[in-house]
Coordinates of C-alpha atoms in Angstrom, one line a residue:
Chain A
X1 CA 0.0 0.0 0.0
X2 CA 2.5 2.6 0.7
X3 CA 4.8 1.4 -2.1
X4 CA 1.8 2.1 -4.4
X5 CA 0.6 6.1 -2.4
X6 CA 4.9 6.3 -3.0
X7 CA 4.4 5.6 -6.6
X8 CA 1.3 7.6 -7.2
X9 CA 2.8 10.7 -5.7
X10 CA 5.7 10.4 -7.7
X11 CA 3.5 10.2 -11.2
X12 CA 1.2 12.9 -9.7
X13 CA 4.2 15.5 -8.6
X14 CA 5.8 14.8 -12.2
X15 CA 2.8 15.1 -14.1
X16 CA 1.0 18.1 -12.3
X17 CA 4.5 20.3 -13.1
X18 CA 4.5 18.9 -16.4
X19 CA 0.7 19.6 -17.3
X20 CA 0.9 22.7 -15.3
X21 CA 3.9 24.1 -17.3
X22 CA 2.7 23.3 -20.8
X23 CA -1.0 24.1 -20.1
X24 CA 0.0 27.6 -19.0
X25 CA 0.5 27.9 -22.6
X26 CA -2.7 26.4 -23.5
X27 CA -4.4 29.0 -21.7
X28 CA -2.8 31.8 -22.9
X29 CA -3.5 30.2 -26.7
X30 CA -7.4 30.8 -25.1
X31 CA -7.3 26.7 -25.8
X32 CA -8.1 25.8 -22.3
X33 CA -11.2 23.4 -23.7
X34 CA -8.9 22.0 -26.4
X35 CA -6.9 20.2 -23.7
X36 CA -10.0 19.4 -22.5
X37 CA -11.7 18.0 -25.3
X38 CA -8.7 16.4 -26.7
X39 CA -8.4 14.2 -23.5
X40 CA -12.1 12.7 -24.6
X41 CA -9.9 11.1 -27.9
X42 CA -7.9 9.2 -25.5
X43 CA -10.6 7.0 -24.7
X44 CA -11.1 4.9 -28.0
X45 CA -7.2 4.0 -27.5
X46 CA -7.0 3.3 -23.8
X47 CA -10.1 1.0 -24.9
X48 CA -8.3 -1.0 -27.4
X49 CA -5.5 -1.2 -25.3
X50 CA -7.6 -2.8 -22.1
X51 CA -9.1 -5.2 -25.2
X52 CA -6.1 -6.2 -26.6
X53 CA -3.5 -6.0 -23.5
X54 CA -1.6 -3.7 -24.2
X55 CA -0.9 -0.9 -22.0
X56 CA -3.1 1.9 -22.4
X57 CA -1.5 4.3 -22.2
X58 CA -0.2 3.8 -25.6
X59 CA -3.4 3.0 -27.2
X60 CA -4.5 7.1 -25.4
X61 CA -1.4 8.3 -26.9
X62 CA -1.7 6.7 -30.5
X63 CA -5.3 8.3 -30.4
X64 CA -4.4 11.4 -29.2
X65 CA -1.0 11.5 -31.5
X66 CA -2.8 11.1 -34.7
X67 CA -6.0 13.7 -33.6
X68 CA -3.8 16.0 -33.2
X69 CA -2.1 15.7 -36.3
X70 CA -5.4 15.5 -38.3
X71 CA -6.6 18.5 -36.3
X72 CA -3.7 20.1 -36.4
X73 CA -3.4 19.5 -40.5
X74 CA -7.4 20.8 -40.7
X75 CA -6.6 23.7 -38.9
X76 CA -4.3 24.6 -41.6
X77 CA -6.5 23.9 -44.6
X78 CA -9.5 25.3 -43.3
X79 CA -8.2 27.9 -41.3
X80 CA -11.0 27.0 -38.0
X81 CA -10.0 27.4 -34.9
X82 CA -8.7 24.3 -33.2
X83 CA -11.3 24.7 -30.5
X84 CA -14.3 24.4 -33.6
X85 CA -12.0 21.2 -35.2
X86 CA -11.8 19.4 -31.7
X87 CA -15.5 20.0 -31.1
X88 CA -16.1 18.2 -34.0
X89 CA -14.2 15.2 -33.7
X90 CA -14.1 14.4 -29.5
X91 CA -17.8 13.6 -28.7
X92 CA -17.0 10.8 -31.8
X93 CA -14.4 9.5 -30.0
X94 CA -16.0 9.8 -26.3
X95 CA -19.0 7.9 -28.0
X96 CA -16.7 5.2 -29.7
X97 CA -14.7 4.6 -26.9
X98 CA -17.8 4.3 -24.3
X99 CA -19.1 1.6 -26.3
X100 CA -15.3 0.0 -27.1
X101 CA -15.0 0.0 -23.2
X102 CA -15.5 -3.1 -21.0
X103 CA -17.8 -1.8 -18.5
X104 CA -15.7 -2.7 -15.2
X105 CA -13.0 -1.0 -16.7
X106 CA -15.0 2.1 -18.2
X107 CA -15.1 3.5 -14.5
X108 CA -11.3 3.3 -14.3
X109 CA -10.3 5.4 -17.6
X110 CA -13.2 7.5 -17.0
X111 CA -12.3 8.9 -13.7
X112 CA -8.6 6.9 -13.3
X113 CA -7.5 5.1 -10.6
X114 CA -3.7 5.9 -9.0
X115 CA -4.2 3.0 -6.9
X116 CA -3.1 0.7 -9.7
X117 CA -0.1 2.4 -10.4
X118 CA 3.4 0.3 -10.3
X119 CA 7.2 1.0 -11.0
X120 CA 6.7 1.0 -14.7
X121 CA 3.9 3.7 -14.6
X122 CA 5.7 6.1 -12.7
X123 CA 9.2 5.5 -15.0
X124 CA 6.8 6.5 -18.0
X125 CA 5.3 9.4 -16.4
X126 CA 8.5 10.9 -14.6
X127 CA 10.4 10.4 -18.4
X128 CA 7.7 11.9 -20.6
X129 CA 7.2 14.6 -17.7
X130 CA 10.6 15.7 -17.9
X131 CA 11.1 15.6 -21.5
X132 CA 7.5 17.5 -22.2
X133 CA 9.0 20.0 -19.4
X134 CA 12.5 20.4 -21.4
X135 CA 11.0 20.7 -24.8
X136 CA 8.3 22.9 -23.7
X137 CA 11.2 24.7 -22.4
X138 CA 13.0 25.4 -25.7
X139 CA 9.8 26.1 -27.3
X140 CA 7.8 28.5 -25.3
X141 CA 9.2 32.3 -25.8
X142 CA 8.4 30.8 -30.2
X143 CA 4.7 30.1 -29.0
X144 CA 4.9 33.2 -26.6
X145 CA 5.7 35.5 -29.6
X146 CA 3.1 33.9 -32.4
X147 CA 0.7 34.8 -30.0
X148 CA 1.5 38.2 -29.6
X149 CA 1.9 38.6 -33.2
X150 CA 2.4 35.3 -35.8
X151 CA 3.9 38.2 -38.4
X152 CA 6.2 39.1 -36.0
X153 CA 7.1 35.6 -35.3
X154 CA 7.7 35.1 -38.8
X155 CA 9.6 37.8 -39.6
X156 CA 12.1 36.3 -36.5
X157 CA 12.4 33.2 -38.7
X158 CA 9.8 31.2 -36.6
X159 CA 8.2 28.0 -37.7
X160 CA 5.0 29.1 -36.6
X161 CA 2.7 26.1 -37.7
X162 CA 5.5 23.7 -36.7
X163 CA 6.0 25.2 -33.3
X164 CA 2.0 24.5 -32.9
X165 CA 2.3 21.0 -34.2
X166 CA 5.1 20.0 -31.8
X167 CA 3.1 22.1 -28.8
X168 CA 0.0 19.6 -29.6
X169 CA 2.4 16.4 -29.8
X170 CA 3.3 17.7 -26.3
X171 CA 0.0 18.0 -25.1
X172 CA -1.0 14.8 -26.6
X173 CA 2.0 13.4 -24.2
X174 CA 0.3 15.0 -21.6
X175 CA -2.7 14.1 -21.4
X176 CA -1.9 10.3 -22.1
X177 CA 0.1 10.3 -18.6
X178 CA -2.3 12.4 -16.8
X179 CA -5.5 9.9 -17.4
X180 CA -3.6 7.8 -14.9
X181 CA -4.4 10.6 -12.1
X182 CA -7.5 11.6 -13.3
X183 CA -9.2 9.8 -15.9
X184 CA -10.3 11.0 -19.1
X185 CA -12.8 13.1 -18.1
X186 CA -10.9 15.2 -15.6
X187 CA -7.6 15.3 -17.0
X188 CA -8.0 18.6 -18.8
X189 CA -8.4 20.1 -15.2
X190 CA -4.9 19.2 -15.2
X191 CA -4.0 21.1 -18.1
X192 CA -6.3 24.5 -17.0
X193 CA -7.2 24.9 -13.9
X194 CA -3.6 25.1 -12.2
X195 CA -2.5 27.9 -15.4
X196 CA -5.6 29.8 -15.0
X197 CA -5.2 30.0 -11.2
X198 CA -1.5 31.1 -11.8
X199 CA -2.5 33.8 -15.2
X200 CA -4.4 35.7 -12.0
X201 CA -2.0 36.5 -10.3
X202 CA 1.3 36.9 -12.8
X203 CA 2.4 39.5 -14.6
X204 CA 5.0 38.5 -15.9
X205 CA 5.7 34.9 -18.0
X206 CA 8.5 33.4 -15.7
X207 CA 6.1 33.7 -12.8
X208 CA 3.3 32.8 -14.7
X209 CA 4.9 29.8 -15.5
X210 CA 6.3 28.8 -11.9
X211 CA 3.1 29.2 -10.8
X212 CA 1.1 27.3 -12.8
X213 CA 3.8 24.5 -12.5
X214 CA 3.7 24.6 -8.7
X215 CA -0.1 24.6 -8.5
X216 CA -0.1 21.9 -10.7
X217 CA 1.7 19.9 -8.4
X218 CA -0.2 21.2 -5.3
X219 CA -3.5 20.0 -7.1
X220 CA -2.3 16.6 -8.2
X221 CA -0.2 15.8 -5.3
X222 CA -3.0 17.1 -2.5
X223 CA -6.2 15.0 -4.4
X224 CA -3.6 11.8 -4.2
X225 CA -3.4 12.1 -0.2
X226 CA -6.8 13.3 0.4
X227 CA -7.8 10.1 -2.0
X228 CA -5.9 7.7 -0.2
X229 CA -7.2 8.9 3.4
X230 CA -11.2 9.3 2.1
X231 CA -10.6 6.4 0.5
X232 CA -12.3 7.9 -2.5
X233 CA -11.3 8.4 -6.6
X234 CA -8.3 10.7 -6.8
X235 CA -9.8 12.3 -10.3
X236 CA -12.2 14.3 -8.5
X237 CA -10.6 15.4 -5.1
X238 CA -7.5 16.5 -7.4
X239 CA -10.1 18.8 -9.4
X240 CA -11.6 20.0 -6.5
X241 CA -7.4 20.9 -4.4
X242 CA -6.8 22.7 -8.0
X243 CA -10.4 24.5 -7.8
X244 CA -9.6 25.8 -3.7
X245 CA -6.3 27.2 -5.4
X246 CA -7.6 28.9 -8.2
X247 CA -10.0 30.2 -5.3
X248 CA -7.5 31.5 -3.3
X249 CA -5.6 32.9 -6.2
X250 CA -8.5 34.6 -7.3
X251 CA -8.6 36.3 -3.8
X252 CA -4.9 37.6 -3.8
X253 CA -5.5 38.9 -7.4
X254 CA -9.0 40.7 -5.1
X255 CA -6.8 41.9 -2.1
X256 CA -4.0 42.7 -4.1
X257 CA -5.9 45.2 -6.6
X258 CA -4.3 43.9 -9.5
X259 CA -5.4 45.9 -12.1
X260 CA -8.2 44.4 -14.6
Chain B
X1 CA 25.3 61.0 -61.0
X2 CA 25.1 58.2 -58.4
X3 CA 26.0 54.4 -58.7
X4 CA 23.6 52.0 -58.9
X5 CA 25.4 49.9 -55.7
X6 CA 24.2 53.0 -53.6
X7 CA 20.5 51.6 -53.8
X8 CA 19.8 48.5 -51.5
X9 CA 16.9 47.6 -52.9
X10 CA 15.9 47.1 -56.3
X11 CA 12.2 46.7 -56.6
X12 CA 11.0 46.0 -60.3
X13 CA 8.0 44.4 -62.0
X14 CA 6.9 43.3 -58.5
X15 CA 3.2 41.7 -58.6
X16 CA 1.3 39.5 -55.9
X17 CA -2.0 37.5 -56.6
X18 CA -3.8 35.8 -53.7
X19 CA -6.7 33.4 -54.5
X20 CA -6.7 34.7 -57.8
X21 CA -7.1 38.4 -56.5
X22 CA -4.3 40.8 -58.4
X23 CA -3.2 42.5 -54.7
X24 CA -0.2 44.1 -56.6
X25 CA 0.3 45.1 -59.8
X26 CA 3.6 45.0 -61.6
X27 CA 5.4 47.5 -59.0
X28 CA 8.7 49.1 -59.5
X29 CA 10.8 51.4 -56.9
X30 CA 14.7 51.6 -55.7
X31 CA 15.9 52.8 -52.4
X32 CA 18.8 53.9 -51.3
X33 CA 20.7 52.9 -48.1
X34 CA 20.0 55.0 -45.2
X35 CA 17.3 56.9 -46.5
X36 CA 13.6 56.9 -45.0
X37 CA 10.8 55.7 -47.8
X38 CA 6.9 56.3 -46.7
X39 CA 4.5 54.2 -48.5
X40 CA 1.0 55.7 -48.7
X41 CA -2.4 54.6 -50.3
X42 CA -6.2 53.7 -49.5
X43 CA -7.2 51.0 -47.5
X44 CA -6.7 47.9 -49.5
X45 CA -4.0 49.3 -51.7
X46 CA -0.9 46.5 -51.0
X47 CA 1.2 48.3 -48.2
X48 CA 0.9 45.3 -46.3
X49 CA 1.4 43.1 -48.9
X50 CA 4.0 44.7 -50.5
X51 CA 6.5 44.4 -46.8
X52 CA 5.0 40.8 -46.7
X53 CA 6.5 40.4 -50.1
X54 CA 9.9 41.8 -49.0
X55 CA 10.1 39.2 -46.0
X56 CA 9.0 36.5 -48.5
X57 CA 6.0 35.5 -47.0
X58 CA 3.7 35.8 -50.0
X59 CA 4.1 34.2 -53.2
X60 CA 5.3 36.9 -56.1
X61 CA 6.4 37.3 -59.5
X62 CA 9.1 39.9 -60.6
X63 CA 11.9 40.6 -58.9
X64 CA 13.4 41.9 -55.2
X65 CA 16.7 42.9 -55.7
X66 CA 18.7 44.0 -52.2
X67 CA 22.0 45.1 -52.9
X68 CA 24.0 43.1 -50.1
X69 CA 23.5 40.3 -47.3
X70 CA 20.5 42.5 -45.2
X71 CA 19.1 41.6 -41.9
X72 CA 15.5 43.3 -42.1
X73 CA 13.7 43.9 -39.1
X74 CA 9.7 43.8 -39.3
X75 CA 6.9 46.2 -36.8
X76 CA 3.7 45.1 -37.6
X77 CA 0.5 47.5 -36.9
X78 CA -1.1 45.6 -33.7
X79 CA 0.2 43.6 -31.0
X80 CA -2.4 41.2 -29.7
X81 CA -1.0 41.6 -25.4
X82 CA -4.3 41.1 -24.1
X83 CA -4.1 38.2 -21.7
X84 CA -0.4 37.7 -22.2
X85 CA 1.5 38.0 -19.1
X86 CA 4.6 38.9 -20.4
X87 CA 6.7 41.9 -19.0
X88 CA 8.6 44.8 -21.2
X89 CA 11.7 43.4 -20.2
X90 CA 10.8 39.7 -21.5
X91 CA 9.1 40.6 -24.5
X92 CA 12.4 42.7 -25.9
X93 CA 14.3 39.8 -24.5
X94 CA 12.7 37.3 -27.1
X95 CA 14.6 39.6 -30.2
X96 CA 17.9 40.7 -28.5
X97 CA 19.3 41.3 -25.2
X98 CA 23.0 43.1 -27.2
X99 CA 21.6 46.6 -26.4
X100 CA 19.2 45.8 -24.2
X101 CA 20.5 48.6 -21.8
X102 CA 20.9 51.8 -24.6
X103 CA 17.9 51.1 -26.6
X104 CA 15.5 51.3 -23.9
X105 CA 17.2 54.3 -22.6
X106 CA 17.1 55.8 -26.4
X107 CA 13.3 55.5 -26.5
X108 CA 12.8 55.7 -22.7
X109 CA 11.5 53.6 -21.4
X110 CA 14.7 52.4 -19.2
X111 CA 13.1 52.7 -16.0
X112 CA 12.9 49.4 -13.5
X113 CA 9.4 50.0 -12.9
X114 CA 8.1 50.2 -16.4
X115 CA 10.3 47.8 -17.4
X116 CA 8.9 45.4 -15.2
X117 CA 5.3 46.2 -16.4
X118 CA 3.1 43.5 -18.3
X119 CA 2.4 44.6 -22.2
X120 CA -1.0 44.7 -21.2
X121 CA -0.7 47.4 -18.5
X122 CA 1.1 50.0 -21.1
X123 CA -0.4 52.9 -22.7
X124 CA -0.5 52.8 -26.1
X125 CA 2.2 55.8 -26.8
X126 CA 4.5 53.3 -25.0
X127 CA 3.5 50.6 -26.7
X128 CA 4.4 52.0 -29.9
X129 CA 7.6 53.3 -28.1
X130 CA 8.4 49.8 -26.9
X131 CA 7.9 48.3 -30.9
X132 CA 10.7 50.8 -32.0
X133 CA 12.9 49.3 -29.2
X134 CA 11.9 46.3 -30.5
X135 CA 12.9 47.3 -34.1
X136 CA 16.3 48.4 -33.2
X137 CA 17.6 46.5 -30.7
X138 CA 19.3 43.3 -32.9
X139 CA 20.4 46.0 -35.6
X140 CA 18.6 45.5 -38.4
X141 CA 20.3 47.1 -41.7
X142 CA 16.5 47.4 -43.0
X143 CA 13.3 48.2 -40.8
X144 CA 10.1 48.1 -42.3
X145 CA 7.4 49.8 -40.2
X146 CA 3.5 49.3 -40.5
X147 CA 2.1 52.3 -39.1
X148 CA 4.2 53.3 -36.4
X149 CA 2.0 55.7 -35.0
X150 CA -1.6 53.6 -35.2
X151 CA -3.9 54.2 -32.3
X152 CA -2.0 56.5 -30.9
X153 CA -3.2 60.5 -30.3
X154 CA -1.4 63.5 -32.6
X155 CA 0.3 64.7 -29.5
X156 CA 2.7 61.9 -28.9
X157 CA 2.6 60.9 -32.7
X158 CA 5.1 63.8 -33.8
X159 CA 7.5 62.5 -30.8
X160 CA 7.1 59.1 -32.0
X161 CA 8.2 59.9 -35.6
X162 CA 10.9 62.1 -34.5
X163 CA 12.8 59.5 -32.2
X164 CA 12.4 56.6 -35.3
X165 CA 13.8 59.1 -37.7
X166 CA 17.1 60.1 -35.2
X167 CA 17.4 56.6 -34.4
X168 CA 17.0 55.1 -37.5
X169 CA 19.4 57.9 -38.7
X170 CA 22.0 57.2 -35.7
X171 CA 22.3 53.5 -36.5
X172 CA 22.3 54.0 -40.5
X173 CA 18.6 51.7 -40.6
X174 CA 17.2 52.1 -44.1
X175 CA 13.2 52.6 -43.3
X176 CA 10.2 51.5 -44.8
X177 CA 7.0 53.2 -43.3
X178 CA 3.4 52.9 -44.2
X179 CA 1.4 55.7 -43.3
X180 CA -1.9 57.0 -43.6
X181 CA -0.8 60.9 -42.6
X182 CA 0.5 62.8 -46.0
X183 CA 1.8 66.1 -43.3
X184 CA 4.0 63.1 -41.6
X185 CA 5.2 61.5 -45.0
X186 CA 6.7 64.8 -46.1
X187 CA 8.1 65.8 -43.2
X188 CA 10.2 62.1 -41.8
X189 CA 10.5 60.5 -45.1
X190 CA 12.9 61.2 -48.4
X191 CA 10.9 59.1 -50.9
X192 CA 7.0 58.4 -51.1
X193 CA 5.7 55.4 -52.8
X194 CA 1.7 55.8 -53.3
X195 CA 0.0 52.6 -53.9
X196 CA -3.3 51.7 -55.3
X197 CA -3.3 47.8 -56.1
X198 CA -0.7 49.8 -59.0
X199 CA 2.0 52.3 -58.2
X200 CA 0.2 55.8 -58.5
X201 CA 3.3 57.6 -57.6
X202 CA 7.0 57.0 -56.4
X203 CA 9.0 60.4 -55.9
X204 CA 10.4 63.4 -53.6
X205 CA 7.7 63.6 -50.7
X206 CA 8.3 66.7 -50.5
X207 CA 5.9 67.1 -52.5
X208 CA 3.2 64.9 -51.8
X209 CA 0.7 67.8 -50.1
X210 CA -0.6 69.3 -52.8
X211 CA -4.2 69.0 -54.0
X212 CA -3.3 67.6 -57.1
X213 CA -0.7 64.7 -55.6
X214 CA -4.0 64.1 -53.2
X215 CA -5.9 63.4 -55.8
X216 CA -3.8 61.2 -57.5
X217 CA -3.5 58.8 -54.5
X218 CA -6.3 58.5 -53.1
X219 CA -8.7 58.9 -56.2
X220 CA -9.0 56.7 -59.2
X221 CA -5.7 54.7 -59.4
X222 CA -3.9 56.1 -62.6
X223 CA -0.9 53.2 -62.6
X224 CA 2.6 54.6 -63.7
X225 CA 5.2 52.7 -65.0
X226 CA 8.1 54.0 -64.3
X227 CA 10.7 53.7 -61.6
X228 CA 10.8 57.0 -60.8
X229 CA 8.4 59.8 -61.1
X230 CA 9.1 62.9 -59.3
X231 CA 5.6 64.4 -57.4

């Protein structure tokens, strides 16, 4: 038992940095439901991997790979927004995947279950946390300056539409490791909650980023231990630590009189 | 009689379709280095398209000529800050930190408190104030300015125009500006390029305020062909 809390902390203090650092740029790409949706695709591939025995984590990631590169492909043909091209394809998979499910285990990749996690779980998610964190790294200030103006970007000799396919692969990552924690229907909590708590109160990106790493972390780590003393599903007492932060940040941002 | 190596760029026959929509048509201009050249015209006319072109991000045919290896630095009109926590101090950090220190004292805005202010807290005079930091500080041999002033009230917009021309001046920057304001255009710029889909006018903008020159740019386009037409 404690072998197992030991493990699950170590997957949820990896992956709430990770998925607090890269979804701090989700949010300020105003693609806070894209992380959101996108976790929904997961489900089809953590189903074919509980039906075939394979781990599924790489069945969610294979899904969530190849969405992203279709969406991401769309998004440059058509020119939507990749909010409109997720909206179209994740209730399809949420749909597939429900009926793909077994039902005992439709419970478990719906909400997660930590409890289940062993050695080789928390190898995958510390490894993919780090490199997501170091690559995120390298490409954030690209992302940071598209945003503020893609011309601009450009004219610096930025890959602006290849910068936005690798930040997807990275989210993909993400989100495959974070199902473990939360399932697939909380895991974009993950990815928003913890940067939006942290955007409140920053005004600057280094802080902004800190931030929504360390709240991450705080969410993740404080839904494990409450989860393992309630004896209840981590997914939802880790949303609910990350919603009491974003509370409380919210009220600094108040008492503060940081300007709106 | 000058050389022809005194011009770094060599603009001829330039045109620029997109989706089958003639944006530019067959355009042909030469600048030389150093000097300041305002590009003017209606809404719609290619301004924008035609720097787009000179950074190669549009599809064209004819031919960009610049006379040596150039690094060209790019302002766009707008910055989108809104909801972007990023600091004055990052944001210019993202081109160049080499003169980090004299740039933002040049345009003023050196201070540790403004410097530490998001984009989204800064008025817009400084706004503008921090692009032309932004345009300076790596050294670009070529800047090419959308609106420099753009949102911005007449008061400040004189200062703004008058610290681009001594900087660009100071550090030898050849400048490309689009602007809407004909009394600016004559007074910081050598050369005026007037564009209406066609060029209606390349010349001296010195002369751009009369009636007639008006007319001619922002009434029915009457194309010219040739390189250079004094106004």
């Amino acid at each position: 038992m404690a072998e197992t809390l030991f493990f699950s902390l170590i997957v949820g203090l990896f992956v709430g940095f990770s998925a607090g650092y890269l979804g701090s740029i989700m949010v300020l790409e105003k693609m806070a439901l894209v992380g959101d949706a996108l976790s929904h695709v997961a489900l089809p591939g953590l189903a074919l991997g509980l039906l075939m025995g394979f781990n599924p984590f790489f069945g969610a990631f294979a899904f969530l790979f190849t969405s992203a590169v279709i969406i991401w492909h769309l998004g440059r043909v058509t020119k939507l927004s990749f909010e409109t091209l997720v909206g179209t394809v994740f209730t399809l998979a949420l749909a597939i995947g429900i009926l793909l499910v077994p039902e005992p285990e439709l419970l478990e990749a719906l909400f997660g279950d930590i409890t289940s996690v062993g050695l080789t779980d928390a190898v995958v998610a510390v490894a993919i946390s780090i490199i997501v964190v170091l690559v995120s790294r390298l490409i954030y200030k690209k992302i940071v300056l598209g945003l503020i103006s893609e011309e601009l970007a450009i004219s610096k000799g930025i890959n602006v539409a290849q910068t936005n396919l690798l930040y997807l692969l990275l989210v993909s990552l993400t989100v495959a490791i974070g199902i473990k924690i939360t399932g697939t229907l909380l895991v974009g909590f993950l990815v928003v909650t913890p940067a939006a708590a942290a955007r409140t109160i920053s005004t600057n990106l280094s802080r902004y980023f800190r931030l929504s790493s360390i709240f991450g972390v705080a969410s993740s780590v404080s839904g494990i231990l409450l989860s393992n003393y309630l004896n209840f599903l981590p997914g939802p007492l880790v949303v609910l630590s990350g919603v009491v932060v974003f509370i409380v940040a919210v009220m600094v941002r108040w008492l503060k009189g940081l300007p709106t | 009689m000058e050389s022809a190596d005194s011009y770094i760029l060599s603009v001829s026959d330039l045109s620029v379709d997109i989706s089958g929509q003639k944006i530019l048509d067959h355009i042909t201009f030469k600048i030389r280095k150093g000097t300041t050249l305002a590009i003017v015209g209606p809404n719609g006319a290619g301004k924008t398209t035609l720097f787009k072109a000179l950074l190669n991000l549009v599809n064209y045919t004819g031919k960009i000529e610049w006379s040596e290896k150039v690094k060209i630095g790019y302002v766009p009109q707008t910055l989108s800050v809104r909801y972007i926590p990023t600091s004055l101090r990052e944001f210019l950090s993202f081109n160049s930190m080499l003169y980090f220190d004299r740039v933002t004292a040049s345009v003023g805005l050196d201070s540790r408190e403004v410097l530490d202010k998001s984009l989204d807290a800064l008025s817009g005079g400084q706004l503008r104030r921090v692009l032309i930091a932004w345009a300076i500080i790596d050294k670009p041999d070529v800047l090419l300015f959308d609106e420099p002033t753009n949102g911005i009230d007449v008061g400040s917009e004189e200062a703004i125009y008058g610290m681009l021309k001594r900087l660009t001046a100071e550090n030898n920057i050849t400048l490309l500006l689009i602007s809407h304001d004909l009394h600016i255009v004559r007074e910081y710029s050598d050369q005026v390029l007037a564009l209406n889909k066609c060029m209606v006018l390349f010349g001296d903008s010195k002369g751009v305020m009369g009636p007639s020159t008006q007319k001619l740019i922002y009434g029915e386009p009457v194309c010219t062909e040739f390189g250079e037409v004094h106004g």
